[in-house]
Amino acid sequence: MAISDDSSGVETPLLEEDSVDSCLDYKGRPVDRTNRGGWKSATFIIGVEIAERFAYCGIDSNLVTYLTGPLGQSTVTAAVNVNTWSGTAALLPLLGAFIADSFLGRYRTIIVASLIYILGLGLLTMSAALPSLNTSWCQNVDTSILCSPQLQVIIFFFSLYLVAFGQGGHKPCVQAFGADQFDARDPEEFKAKSSFFNWWYFGLCSGTLISFLVLNYIQDNLSWVLGFGIPCIIMVVALVVFLCGTTTYRYSVKRNEKSPFVRIGQVFVLAVRNWRTSSIAAEKEAHGTLPSAGSKQYKFLNKALLAPDGSKEHGKVCSIREVEEAKAVLRLVPIWATSLVYAVVLAQSSTFFTKQGATMDRSITTTVKIPAASLQSFISLTIVLSIPIYDRIFVPLARVWSGKPAGITMLQRIGSGMFLSAISMVLAALTEMKRLKTAHEYGLVDEPEATVPMSVWWLVPQYVVTGLSEMLTMVGLQEFFYDQVPNELKSIGLALYLSIFGVGSFLSGFLISAIDKATGGNGGESWFPNNLNKAHLHYFYCLLVALSAIELALFFYFAKSYIYNRASRQMQS
């Protein structure tokens, strides 16, 4: 089977009238629009994402419970470890996307990454099943005896980061490969591609929701071995499903030219070398060749259009297209940076939100309790319910009002979700104040293991608002970073989107550690003690509200001046 992928380096043959430009089928032939790609192929890929998210969230959502339980880590150490692993898992897609866009292509990278993913999950299951669980390796921390076998810890963290490595190749490539099944130059397929990102996230959250409801219960009540083993089996199924769709996919073809990394890097190098070149000459050159909107922004890059002596000598200057590509990448930086606080806020839903819920009354009946990590299912449930409403009701209505195919712009969608994330922190702070007040009223401040007589349903509003925020911002960021990068860098674009949450997780871990040291040093009262009834999580949530307000102001400033690439401007006008 002659798979032609986006790393093949071959030229696209002459295309028939109904063929898709720059795409081939699995035998290297021009793609017939009606028989390859589209929703038929995207369905396979969305199915793969459902399975992958089920597996990943089966690990991520309850990791803090495993670390503070079987591995015996303190609350702060566990939160930092979760944030560090989540951050690494979200940054590794940059490496996976680079390998895909430069060497293997997306199809082959997905297969290799899936095999690594499965190996990591298998080792993770083995670490939970090790007989060394009963060996003694203890240390006394805060008067609590915390025990964990060294061999189990070593294998556990090795396999955990192997999962992160596999996910790093899988995550950006699967989504980019799914979006590749739609031709953005065709008006109808452009609308379908925008809808694809909504339904992609719908599938993602469906897998997450099932994971929260099923795996968290199994891990808390039955067996961690089974709770880690099921994701491994599901990932094997996901790989089989992906391979079954091989004959239906469209495979992007890479043009025979310089690597996009080389092209963009050359623009910056020449612009720096030509910094002494007359800016007037560069601006004249730019105004004569570049679109007027593009030439006015980041003018220093226009100097890459000129040779060092001010002339335009062939071979020593960059093309108009290359300068536009470099500017497009540079425009992403402010949007990327102003999304980091949103990522820090989002990181709390799998750490402190879960620890809050563990202290509250989680009883459904006298014998059945909701696992604390399963409360995150309200985020996924909100997304699953709201995406069809957004895609089928809001977008058509907004399209009539605004005239834009997607109803509202990508940046408007992102900003709306950021505002809701700040609201979720306000709700979290108010709920935490209520929880602390209840613990004080019932004399439970010095009893960390006691259940605070306050229903866990008080946490639902903050989870629901977080879900609405994700539906808007996460999907918006995915579409934005896929759409606004050069064609050869689609995987990198989605990896940049994921890196927001990687850096955000690291910043969250750093912020927690710094605050813990600042408030708990010299015998002080830390905001994050192991006894949450003495904690000050509401202070931390209020701090995140203030940071979110600053973030929103900066985001709106940069969004207002953002210039979309030409294809997006045509479609959004």
Coordinates of N, CA and C in Angstrom, one line a residue, residues 439-545:
A439 N -17.1 24.1 57.9 CA -16.1 23.3 58.7 C -15.9 24.0 60.0
H440 N -15.8 25.3 60.1 CA -15.6 26.0 61.4 C -16.8 25.9 62.3
E441 N -18.0 26.0 61.7 CA -19.2 25.9 62.5 C -19.4 24.6 63.1
Y442 N -19.0 23.5 62.5 CA -19.1 22.2 63.0 C -17.9 21.7 63.7
G443 N -16.9 22.6 64.0 CA -15.7 22.2 64.7 C -14.9 21.2 64.0
L444 N -14.8 21.2 62.7 CA -14.0 20.2 62.0 C -12.7 20.8 61.4
V445 N -12.3 22.0 61.9 CA -11.0 22.6 61.4 C -9.8 21.7 61.6
D446 N -9.8 21.1 62.8 CA -8.6 20.2 63.1 C -8.8 18.7 62.8
E447 N -9.9 18.4 62.0 CA -10.1 17.1 61.6 C -10.1 16.9 60.1
P448 N -8.9 16.8 59.5 CA -8.8 16.8 58.0 C -9.5 15.6 57.4
E449 N -9.7 14.5 58.1 CA -10.3 13.3 57.5 C -11.8 13.3 57.6
A450 N -12.4 14.2 58.4 CA -13.8 14.3 58.5 C -14.5 14.9 57.3
T451 N -15.7 14.4 57.0 CA -16.5 15.0 55.9 C -17.2 16.2 56.3
V452 N -17.0 17.3 55.6 CA -17.6 18.6 55.9 C -19.1 18.4 55.5
P453 N -20.0 18.7 56.4 CA -21.5 18.5 56.1 C -22.0 19.5 55.1
M454 N -21.5 19.5 54.0 CA -21.9 20.5 52.9 C -21.9 19.7 51.6
S455 N -23.0 19.7 50.9 CA -23.2 18.9 49.7 C -22.2 19.2 48.6
V456 N -21.7 18.2 48.0 CA -20.7 18.4 46.9 C -21.4 19.1 45.7
W457 N -22.7 19.1 45.7 CA -23.4 19.8 44.5 C -23.1 21.3 44.5
W458 N -22.6 21.9 45.6 CA -22.3 23.3 45.6 C -21.2 23.6 44.6
L459 N -20.4 22.6 44.3 CA -19.3 22.8 43.3 C -19.7 22.7 41.9
V460 N -21.0 22.3 41.6 CA -21.4 22.1 40.2 C -21.4 23.4 39.4
P461 N -21.9 24.6 40.0 CA -21.8 25.8 39.1 C -20.4 26.1 38.6
Q462 N -19.4 26.0 39.4 CA -18.1 26.3 38.9 C -17.6 25.4 37.8
Y463 N -18.0 24.1 37.9 CA -17.7 23.1 36.9 C -18.4 23.4 35.6
V464 N -19.7 23.8 35.7 CA -20.5 24.1 34.5 C -20.0 25.3 33.8
V465 N -19.7 26.4 34.5 CA -19.2 27.6 33.9 C -17.8 27.3 33.3
T466 N -17.0 26.5 33.9 CA -15.7 26.1 33.3 C -16.0 25.3 32.0
G467 N -17.0 24.5 32.0 CA -17.3 23.7 30.7 C -17.7 24.7 29.6
L468 N -18.6 25.7 29.9 CA -19.0 26.7 28.9 C -17.7 27.4 28.4
S469 N -16.8 27.8 29.3 CA -15.6 28.5 29.0 C -14.8 27.6 28.0
E470 N -14.6 26.3 28.3 CA -13.9 25.5 27.5 C -14.5 25.3 26.1
M471 N -15.8 25.2 26.0 CA -16.5 25.1 24.7 C -16.2 26.3 23.8
L472 N -16.1 27.4 24.4 CA -15.8 28.6 23.6 C -14.3 28.8 23.3
T473 N -13.5 28.8 24.4 CA -12.1 29.2 24.2 C -11.2 28.0 23.6
M474 N -11.4 26.8 24.1 CA -10.6 25.7 23.7 C -10.8 25.5 22.2
V475 N -12.1 25.4 21.7 CA -12.4 25.1 20.3 C -11.9 26.3 19.5
G476 N -12.1 27.5 20.0 CA -11.7 28.7 19.3 C -10.1 28.8 19.1
L477 N -9.4 28.4 20.1 CA -7.9 28.4 20.0 C -7.5 27.3 19.1
Q478 N -8.1 26.1 19.1 CA -7.8 25.1 18.1 C -7.9 25.5 16.7
E479 N -9.1 26.1 16.4 CA -9.3 26.6 15.0 C -8.4 27.7 14.6
F480 N -8.2 28.6 15.6 CA -7.3 29.8 15.3 C -5.9 29.4 15.0
F481 N -5.3 28.5 15.8 CA -3.9 28.1 15.6 C -3.7 27.2 14.4
Y482 N -4.8 26.5 14.0 CA -4.7 25.7 12.8 C -4.8 26.5 11.6
D483 N -5.7 27.5 11.7 CA -6.1 28.3 10.5 C -5.0 29.4 10.2
Q484 N -4.3 29.9 11.2 CA -3.5 31.1 11.0 C -2.0 30.8 10.7
V485 N -1.6 29.6 10.6 CA -0.3 29.2 10.3 C -0.2 28.8 8.8
P486 N 1.1 28.8 8.3 CA 1.2 28.4 6.9 C 0.8 26.9 6.7
N487 N 0.4 26.5 5.5 CA -0.2 25.2 5.3 C 0.7 24.1 5.7
E488 N 2.0 24.2 5.6 CA 2.9 23.1 5.9 C 3.2 23.0 7.4
L489 N 2.6 24.0 8.2 CA 2.8 24.0 9.7 C 1.5 23.8 10.5
K490 N 0.6 23.1 9.9 CA -0.7 22.9 10.6 C -0.5 22.1 11.9
S491 N 0.3 21.1 11.9 CA 0.6 20.3 13.1 C 1.2 21.2 14.2
I492 N 2.2 22.0 13.7 CA 2.9 22.9 14.6 C 1.9 23.9 15.2
G493 N 1.0 24.4 14.4 CA 0.0 25.4 14.8 C -0.8 24.8 16.0
L494 N -1.3 23.5 15.8 CA -2.0 22.9 16.9 C -1.2 22.6 18.1
A495 N 0.1 22.3 17.9 CA 1.0 22.1 19.0 C 1.3 23.4 19.8
L496 N 1.3 24.5 19.1 CA 1.4 25.8 19.7 C 0.2 26.0 20.6
Y497 N -1.0 25.6 20.1 CA -2.2 25.7 21.0 C -2.1 24.9 22.2
L498 N -1.6 23.7 22.1 CA -1.5 22.8 23.2 C -0.4 23.3 24.2
S499 N 0.6 23.9 23.6 CA 1.7 24.4 24.5 C 1.2 25.5 25.4
I500 N 0.2 26.2 25.1 CA -0.4 27.2 26.0 C -0.7 26.5 27.3
F501 N -1.3 25.3 27.2 CA -1.8 24.6 28.4 C -0.6 23.9 29.1
G502 N 0.5 23.6 28.3 CA 1.7 23.0 28.9 C 2.4 24.1 29.8
V503 N 2.6 25.3 29.2 CA 3.2 26.3 29.9 C 2.3 26.8 31.1
G504 N 1.0 26.8 30.8 CA 0.1 27.2 31.9 C 0.1 26.2 33.1
S505 N 0.3 24.9 32.8 CA 0.4 24.0 33.9 C 1.7 24.2 34.7
F506 N 2.8 24.4 34.0 CA 4.0 24.7 34.7 C 3.9 26.0 35.5
L507 N 3.3 27.0 35.0 CA 3.1 28.3 35.7 C 2.2 28.1 36.9
S508 N 1.2 27.2 36.8 CA 0.3 26.9 37.9 C 1.1 26.2 39.0
G509 N 2.0 25.2 38.6 CA 2.8 24.5 39.6 C 3.8 25.5 40.3
F510 N 4.4 26.4 39.5 CA 5.3 27.3 40.0 C 4.6 28.3 41.0
L511 N 3.4 28.8 40.6 CA 2.7 29.7 41.4 C 2.3 29.1 42.8
I512 N 1.9 27.8 42.7 CA 1.5 27.1 43.9 C 2.7 26.9 44.8
S513 N 3.8 26.5 44.3 CA 5.0 26.3 45.1 C 5.5 27.6 45.7
A514 N 5.5 28.7 44.9 CA 6.0 30.0 45.4 C 5.1 30.5 46.5
I515 N 3.8 30.4 46.3 CA 2.9 30.9 47.3 C 3.0 30.0 48.6
D516 N 3.2 28.7 48.4 CA 3.3 27.8 49.6 C 4.5 28.1 50.4
K517 N 5.7 28.4 49.7 CA 6.9 28.8 50.4 C 6.8 30.2 51.1
A518 N 6.1 31.1 50.3 CA 6.0 32.4 50.9 C 5.1 32.5 52.1
T519 N 4.0 31.7 52.1 CA 3.0 31.8 53.2 C 3.3 30.8 54.3
G520 N 4.0 29.7 53.9 CA 4.3 28.7 54.9 C 5.6 28.7 55.6
G521 N 6.5 29.6 55.1 CA 7.8 29.7 55.6 C 7.9 30.4 57.0
N522 N 8.9 30.1 57.8 CA 9.1 30.7 59.1 C 7.9 30.4 60.0
G523 N 7.4 29.2 59.9 CA 6.2 28.9 60.8 C 4.9 29.5 60.4
G524 N 4.8 30.1 59.2 CA 3.6 30.7 58.8 C 2.5 29.7 58.4
E525 N 1.4 30.3 58.1 CA 0.2 29.4 57.8 C 0.1 29.4 56.2
S526 N 0.5 28.3 55.6 CA 0.4 28.1 54.2 C -1.0 28.2 53.7
W527 N -1.1 28.7 52.4 CA -2.4 28.7 51.8 C -2.8 27.3 51.4
F528 N -1.9 26.4 51.3 CA -2.2 25.0 50.8 C -1.6 23.9 51.8
P529 N -2.1 23.9 53.0 CA -1.7 22.8 53.9 C -2.4 21.5 53.5
N530 N -1.9 20.4 54.0 CA -2.5 19.1 53.8 C -4.0 19.1 54.3
N531 N -4.2 19.8 55.4 CA -5.5 19.9 56.0 C -6.2 21.0 55.3
L532 N -7.1 20.7 54.3 CA -7.8 21.7 53.5 C -8.7 22.6 54.4
N533 N -9.1 22.1 55.5 CA -10.0 22.9 56.4 C -9.2 24.1 57.0
K534 N -7.9 24.1 56.9 CA -7.1 25.2 57.4 C -6.5 26.0 56.2
A535 N -6.8 25.6 55.0 CA -6.3 26.2 53.8 C -6.9 27.5 53.4
H536 N -6.4 28.2 52.5 CA -6.9 29.5 52.0 C -7.0 29.4 50.5
L537 N -7.7 28.4 50.0 CA -7.8 28.3 48.5 C -8.6 29.5 48.0
H538 N -9.5 30.1 48.7 CA -10.2 31.2 48.2 C -9.3 32.4 47.9
Y539 N -8.2 32.5 48.7 CA -7.3 33.6 48.4 C -6.6 33.4 47.0
F540 N -6.3 32.1 46.8 CA -5.7 31.7 45.5 C -6.6 32.0 44.4
Y541 N -7.9 31.6 44.5 CA -8.9 31.8 43.5 C -9.1 33.3 43.2
C542 N -9.1 34.1 44.3 CA -9.2 35.5 44.1 C -8.0 36.1 43.3
L543 N -6.8 35.6 43.6 CA -5.6 36.0 42.9 C -5.8 35.7 41.4
L544 N -6.3 34.5 41.1 CA -6.5 34.1 39.7 C -7.6 35.0 39.0
V545 N -8.6 35.4 39.7 CA -9.6 36.4 39.2 C -8.9 37.7 38.8

